[in-house]
PDB file of C-alpha atoms in Angstrom:
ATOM      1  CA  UNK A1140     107.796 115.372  81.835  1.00 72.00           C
ATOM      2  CA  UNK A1141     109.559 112.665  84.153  1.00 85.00           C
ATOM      3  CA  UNK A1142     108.584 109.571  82.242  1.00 92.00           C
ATOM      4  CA  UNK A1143     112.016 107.274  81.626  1.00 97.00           C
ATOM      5  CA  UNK A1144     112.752 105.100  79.292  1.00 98.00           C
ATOM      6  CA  UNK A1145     113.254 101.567  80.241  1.00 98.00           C
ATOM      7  CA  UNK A1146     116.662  99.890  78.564  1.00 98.00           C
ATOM      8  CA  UNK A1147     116.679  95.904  79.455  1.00 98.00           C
ATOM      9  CA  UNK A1148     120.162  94.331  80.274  1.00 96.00           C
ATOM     10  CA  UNK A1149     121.385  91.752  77.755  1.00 90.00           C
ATOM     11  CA  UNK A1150     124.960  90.823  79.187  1.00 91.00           C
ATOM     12  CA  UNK A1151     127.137  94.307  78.440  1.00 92.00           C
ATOM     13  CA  UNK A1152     124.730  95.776  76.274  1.00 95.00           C
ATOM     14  CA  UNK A1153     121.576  97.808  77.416  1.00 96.00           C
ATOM     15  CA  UNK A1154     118.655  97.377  74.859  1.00 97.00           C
ATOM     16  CA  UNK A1155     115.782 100.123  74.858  1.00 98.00           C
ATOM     17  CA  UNK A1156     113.137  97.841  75.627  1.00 98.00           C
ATOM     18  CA  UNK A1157     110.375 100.724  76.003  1.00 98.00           C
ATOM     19  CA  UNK A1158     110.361 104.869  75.892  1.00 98.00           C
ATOM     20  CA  UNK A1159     108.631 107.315  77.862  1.00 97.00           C
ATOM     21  CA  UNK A1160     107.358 105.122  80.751  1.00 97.00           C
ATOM     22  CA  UNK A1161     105.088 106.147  83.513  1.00 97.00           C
ATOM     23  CA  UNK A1162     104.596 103.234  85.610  1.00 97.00           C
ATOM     24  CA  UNK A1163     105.850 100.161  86.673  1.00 97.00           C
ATOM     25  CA  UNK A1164     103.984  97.455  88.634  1.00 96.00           C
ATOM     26  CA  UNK A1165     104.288  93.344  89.574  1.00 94.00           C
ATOM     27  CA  UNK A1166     102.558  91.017  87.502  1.00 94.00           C
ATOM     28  CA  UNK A1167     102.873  87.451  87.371  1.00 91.00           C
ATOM     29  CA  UNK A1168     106.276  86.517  87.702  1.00 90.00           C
ATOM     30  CA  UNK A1169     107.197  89.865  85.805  1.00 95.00           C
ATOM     31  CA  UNK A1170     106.390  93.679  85.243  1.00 96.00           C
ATOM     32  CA  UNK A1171     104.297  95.136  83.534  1.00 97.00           C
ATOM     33  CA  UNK A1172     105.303  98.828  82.067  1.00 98.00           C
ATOM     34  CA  UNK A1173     102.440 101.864  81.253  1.00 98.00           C
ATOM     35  CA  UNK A1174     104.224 104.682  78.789  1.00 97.00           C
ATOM     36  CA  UNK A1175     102.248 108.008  79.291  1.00 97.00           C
ATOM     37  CA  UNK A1176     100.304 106.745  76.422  1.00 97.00           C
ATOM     38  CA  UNK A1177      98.967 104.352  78.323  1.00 97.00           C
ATOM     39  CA  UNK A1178     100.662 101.540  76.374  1.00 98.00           C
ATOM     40  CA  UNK A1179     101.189  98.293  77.772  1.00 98.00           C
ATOM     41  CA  UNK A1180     104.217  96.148  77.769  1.00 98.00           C
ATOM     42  CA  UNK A1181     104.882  93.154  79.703  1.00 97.00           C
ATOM     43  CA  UNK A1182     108.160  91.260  80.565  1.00 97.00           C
ATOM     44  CA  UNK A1183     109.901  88.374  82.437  1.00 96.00           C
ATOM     45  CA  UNK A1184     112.461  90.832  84.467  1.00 95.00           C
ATOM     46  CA  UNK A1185     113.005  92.663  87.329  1.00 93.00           C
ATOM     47  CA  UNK A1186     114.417  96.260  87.950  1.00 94.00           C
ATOM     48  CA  UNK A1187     117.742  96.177  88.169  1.00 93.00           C
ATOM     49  CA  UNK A1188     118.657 100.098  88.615  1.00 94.00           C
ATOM     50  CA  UNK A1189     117.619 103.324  87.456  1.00 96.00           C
ATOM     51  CA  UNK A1190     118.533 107.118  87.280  1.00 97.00           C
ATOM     52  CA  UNK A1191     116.101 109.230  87.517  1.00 96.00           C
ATOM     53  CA  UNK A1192     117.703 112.541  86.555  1.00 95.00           C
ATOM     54  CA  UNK A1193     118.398 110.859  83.121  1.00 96.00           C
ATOM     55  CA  UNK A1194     115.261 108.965  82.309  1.00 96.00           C
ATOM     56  CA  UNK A1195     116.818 105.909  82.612  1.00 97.00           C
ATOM     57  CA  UNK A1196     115.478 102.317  84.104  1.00 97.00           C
ATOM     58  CA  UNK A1197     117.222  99.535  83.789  1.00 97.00           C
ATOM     59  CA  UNK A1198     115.499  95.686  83.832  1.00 97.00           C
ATOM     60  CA  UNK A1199     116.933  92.849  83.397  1.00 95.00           C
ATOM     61  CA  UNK A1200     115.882  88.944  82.826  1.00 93.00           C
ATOM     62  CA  UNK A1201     114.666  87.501  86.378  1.00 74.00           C
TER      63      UNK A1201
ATOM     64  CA  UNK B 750     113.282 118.039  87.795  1.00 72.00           C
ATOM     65  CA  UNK B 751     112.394 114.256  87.861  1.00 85.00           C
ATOM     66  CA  UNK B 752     113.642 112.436  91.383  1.00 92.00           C
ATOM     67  CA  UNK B 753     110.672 110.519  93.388  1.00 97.00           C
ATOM     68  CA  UNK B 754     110.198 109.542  96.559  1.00 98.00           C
ATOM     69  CA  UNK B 755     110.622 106.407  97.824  1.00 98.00           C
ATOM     70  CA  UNK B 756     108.217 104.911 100.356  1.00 98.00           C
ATOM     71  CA  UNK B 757     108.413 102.017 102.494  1.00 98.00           C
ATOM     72  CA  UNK B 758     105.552  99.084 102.187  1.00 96.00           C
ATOM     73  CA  UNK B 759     105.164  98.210 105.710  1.00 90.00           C
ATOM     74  CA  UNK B 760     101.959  96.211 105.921  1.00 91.00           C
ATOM     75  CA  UNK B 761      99.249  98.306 103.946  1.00 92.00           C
ATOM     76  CA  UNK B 762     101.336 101.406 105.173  1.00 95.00           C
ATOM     77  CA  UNK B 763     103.412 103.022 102.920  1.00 96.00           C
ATOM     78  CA  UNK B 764     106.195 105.282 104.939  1.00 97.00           C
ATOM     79  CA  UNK B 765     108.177 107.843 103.557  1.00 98.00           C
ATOM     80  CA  UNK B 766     111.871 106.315 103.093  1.00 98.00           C
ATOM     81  CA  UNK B 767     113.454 108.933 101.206  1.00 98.00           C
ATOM     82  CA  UNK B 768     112.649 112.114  99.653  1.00 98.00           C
ATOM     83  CA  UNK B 769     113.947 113.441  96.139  1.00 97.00           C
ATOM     84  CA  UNK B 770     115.573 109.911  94.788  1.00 97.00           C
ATOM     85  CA  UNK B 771     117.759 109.841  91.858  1.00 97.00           C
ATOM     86  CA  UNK B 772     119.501 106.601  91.680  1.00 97.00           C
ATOM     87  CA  UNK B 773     119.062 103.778  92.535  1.00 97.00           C
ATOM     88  CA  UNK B 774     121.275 100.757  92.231  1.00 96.00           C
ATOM     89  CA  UNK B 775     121.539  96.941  93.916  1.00 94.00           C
ATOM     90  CA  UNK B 776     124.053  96.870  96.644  1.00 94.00           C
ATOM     91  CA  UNK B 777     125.146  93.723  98.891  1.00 91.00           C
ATOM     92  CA  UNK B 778     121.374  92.484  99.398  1.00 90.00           C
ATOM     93  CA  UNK B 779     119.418  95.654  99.260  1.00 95.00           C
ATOM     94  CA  UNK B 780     119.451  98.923  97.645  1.00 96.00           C
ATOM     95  CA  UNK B 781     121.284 102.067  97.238  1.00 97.00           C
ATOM     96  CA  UNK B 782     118.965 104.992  97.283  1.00 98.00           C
ATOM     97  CA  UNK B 783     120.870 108.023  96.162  1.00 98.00           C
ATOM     98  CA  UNK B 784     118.679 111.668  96.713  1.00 97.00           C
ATOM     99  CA  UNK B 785     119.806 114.806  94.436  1.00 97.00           C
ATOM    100  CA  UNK B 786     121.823 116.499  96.498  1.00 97.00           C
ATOM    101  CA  UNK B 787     124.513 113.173  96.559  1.00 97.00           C
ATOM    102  CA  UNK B 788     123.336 111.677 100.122  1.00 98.00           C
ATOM    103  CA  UNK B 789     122.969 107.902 100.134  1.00 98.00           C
ATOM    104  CA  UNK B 790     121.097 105.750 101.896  1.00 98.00           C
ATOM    105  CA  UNK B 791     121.059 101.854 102.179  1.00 97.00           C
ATOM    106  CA  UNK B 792     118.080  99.328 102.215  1.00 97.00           C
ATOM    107  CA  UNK B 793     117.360  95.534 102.188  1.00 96.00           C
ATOM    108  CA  UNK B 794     114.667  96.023  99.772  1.00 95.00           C
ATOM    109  CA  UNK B 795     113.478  95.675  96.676  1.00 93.00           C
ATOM    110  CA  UNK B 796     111.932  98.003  94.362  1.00 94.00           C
ATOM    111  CA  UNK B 797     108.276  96.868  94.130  1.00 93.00           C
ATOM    112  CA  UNK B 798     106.696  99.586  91.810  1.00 94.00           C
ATOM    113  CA  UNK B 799     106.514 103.166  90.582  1.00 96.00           C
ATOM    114  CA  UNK B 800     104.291 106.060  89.189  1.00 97.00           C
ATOM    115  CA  UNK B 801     106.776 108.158  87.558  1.00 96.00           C
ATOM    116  CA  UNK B 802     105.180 111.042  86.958  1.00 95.00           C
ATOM    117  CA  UNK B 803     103.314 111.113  91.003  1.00 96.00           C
ATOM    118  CA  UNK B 804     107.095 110.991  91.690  1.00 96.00           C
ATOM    119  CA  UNK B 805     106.423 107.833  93.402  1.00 97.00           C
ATOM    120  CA  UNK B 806     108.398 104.950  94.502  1.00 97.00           C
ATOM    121  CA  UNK B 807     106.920 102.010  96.210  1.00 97.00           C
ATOM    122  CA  UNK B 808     110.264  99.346  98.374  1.00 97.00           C
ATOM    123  CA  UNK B 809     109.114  96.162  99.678  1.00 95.00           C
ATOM    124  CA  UNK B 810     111.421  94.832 102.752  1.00 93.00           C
ATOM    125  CA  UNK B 811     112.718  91.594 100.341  1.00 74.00           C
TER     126      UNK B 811
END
């Protein structure tokens, strides 16, 4: 499967802020992040890299 | 294997940009879209959202 999991930046250290996620859209002033489950988490950040290869998104606070 | 492609919002277009993404990373005022086999290329763009597992990528000229 190619879900990643999403890791959100808190000055040098990268938190796991949410596993195995599908999508990422807008909303509000945020995101809001689907995991395969169809979970739904929502947060005040932007994207600020990612690497696909190893499942890895980063966000961090807009 | 996991890259995505990365497609262009142009109006209610969305145009192929790159093919087979792995990384992607901020650079000057845009992005840095690197594919799997190492070749870059540069955008002034922002990441608007994505459907990991349709391998999808949606930029946004920022």
């Amino acid at each position: 499967m190619c879900e990643a999991n999403a890791y959100l930046k808190d000055g040098t250290e990268e938190v796991l802020f949410m596993e195995s996620v599908d999508i990422i859209e807008p909303h509000d002033e945020g995101l809001k992040l689907v995991d395969i489950y169809g979970k739904q988490k929502f947060i005040r950040a932007c994207i600020k890299d990612m690497n696909l290869l190893n499942h890895r998104i980063v966000l961090e606070k807009g």
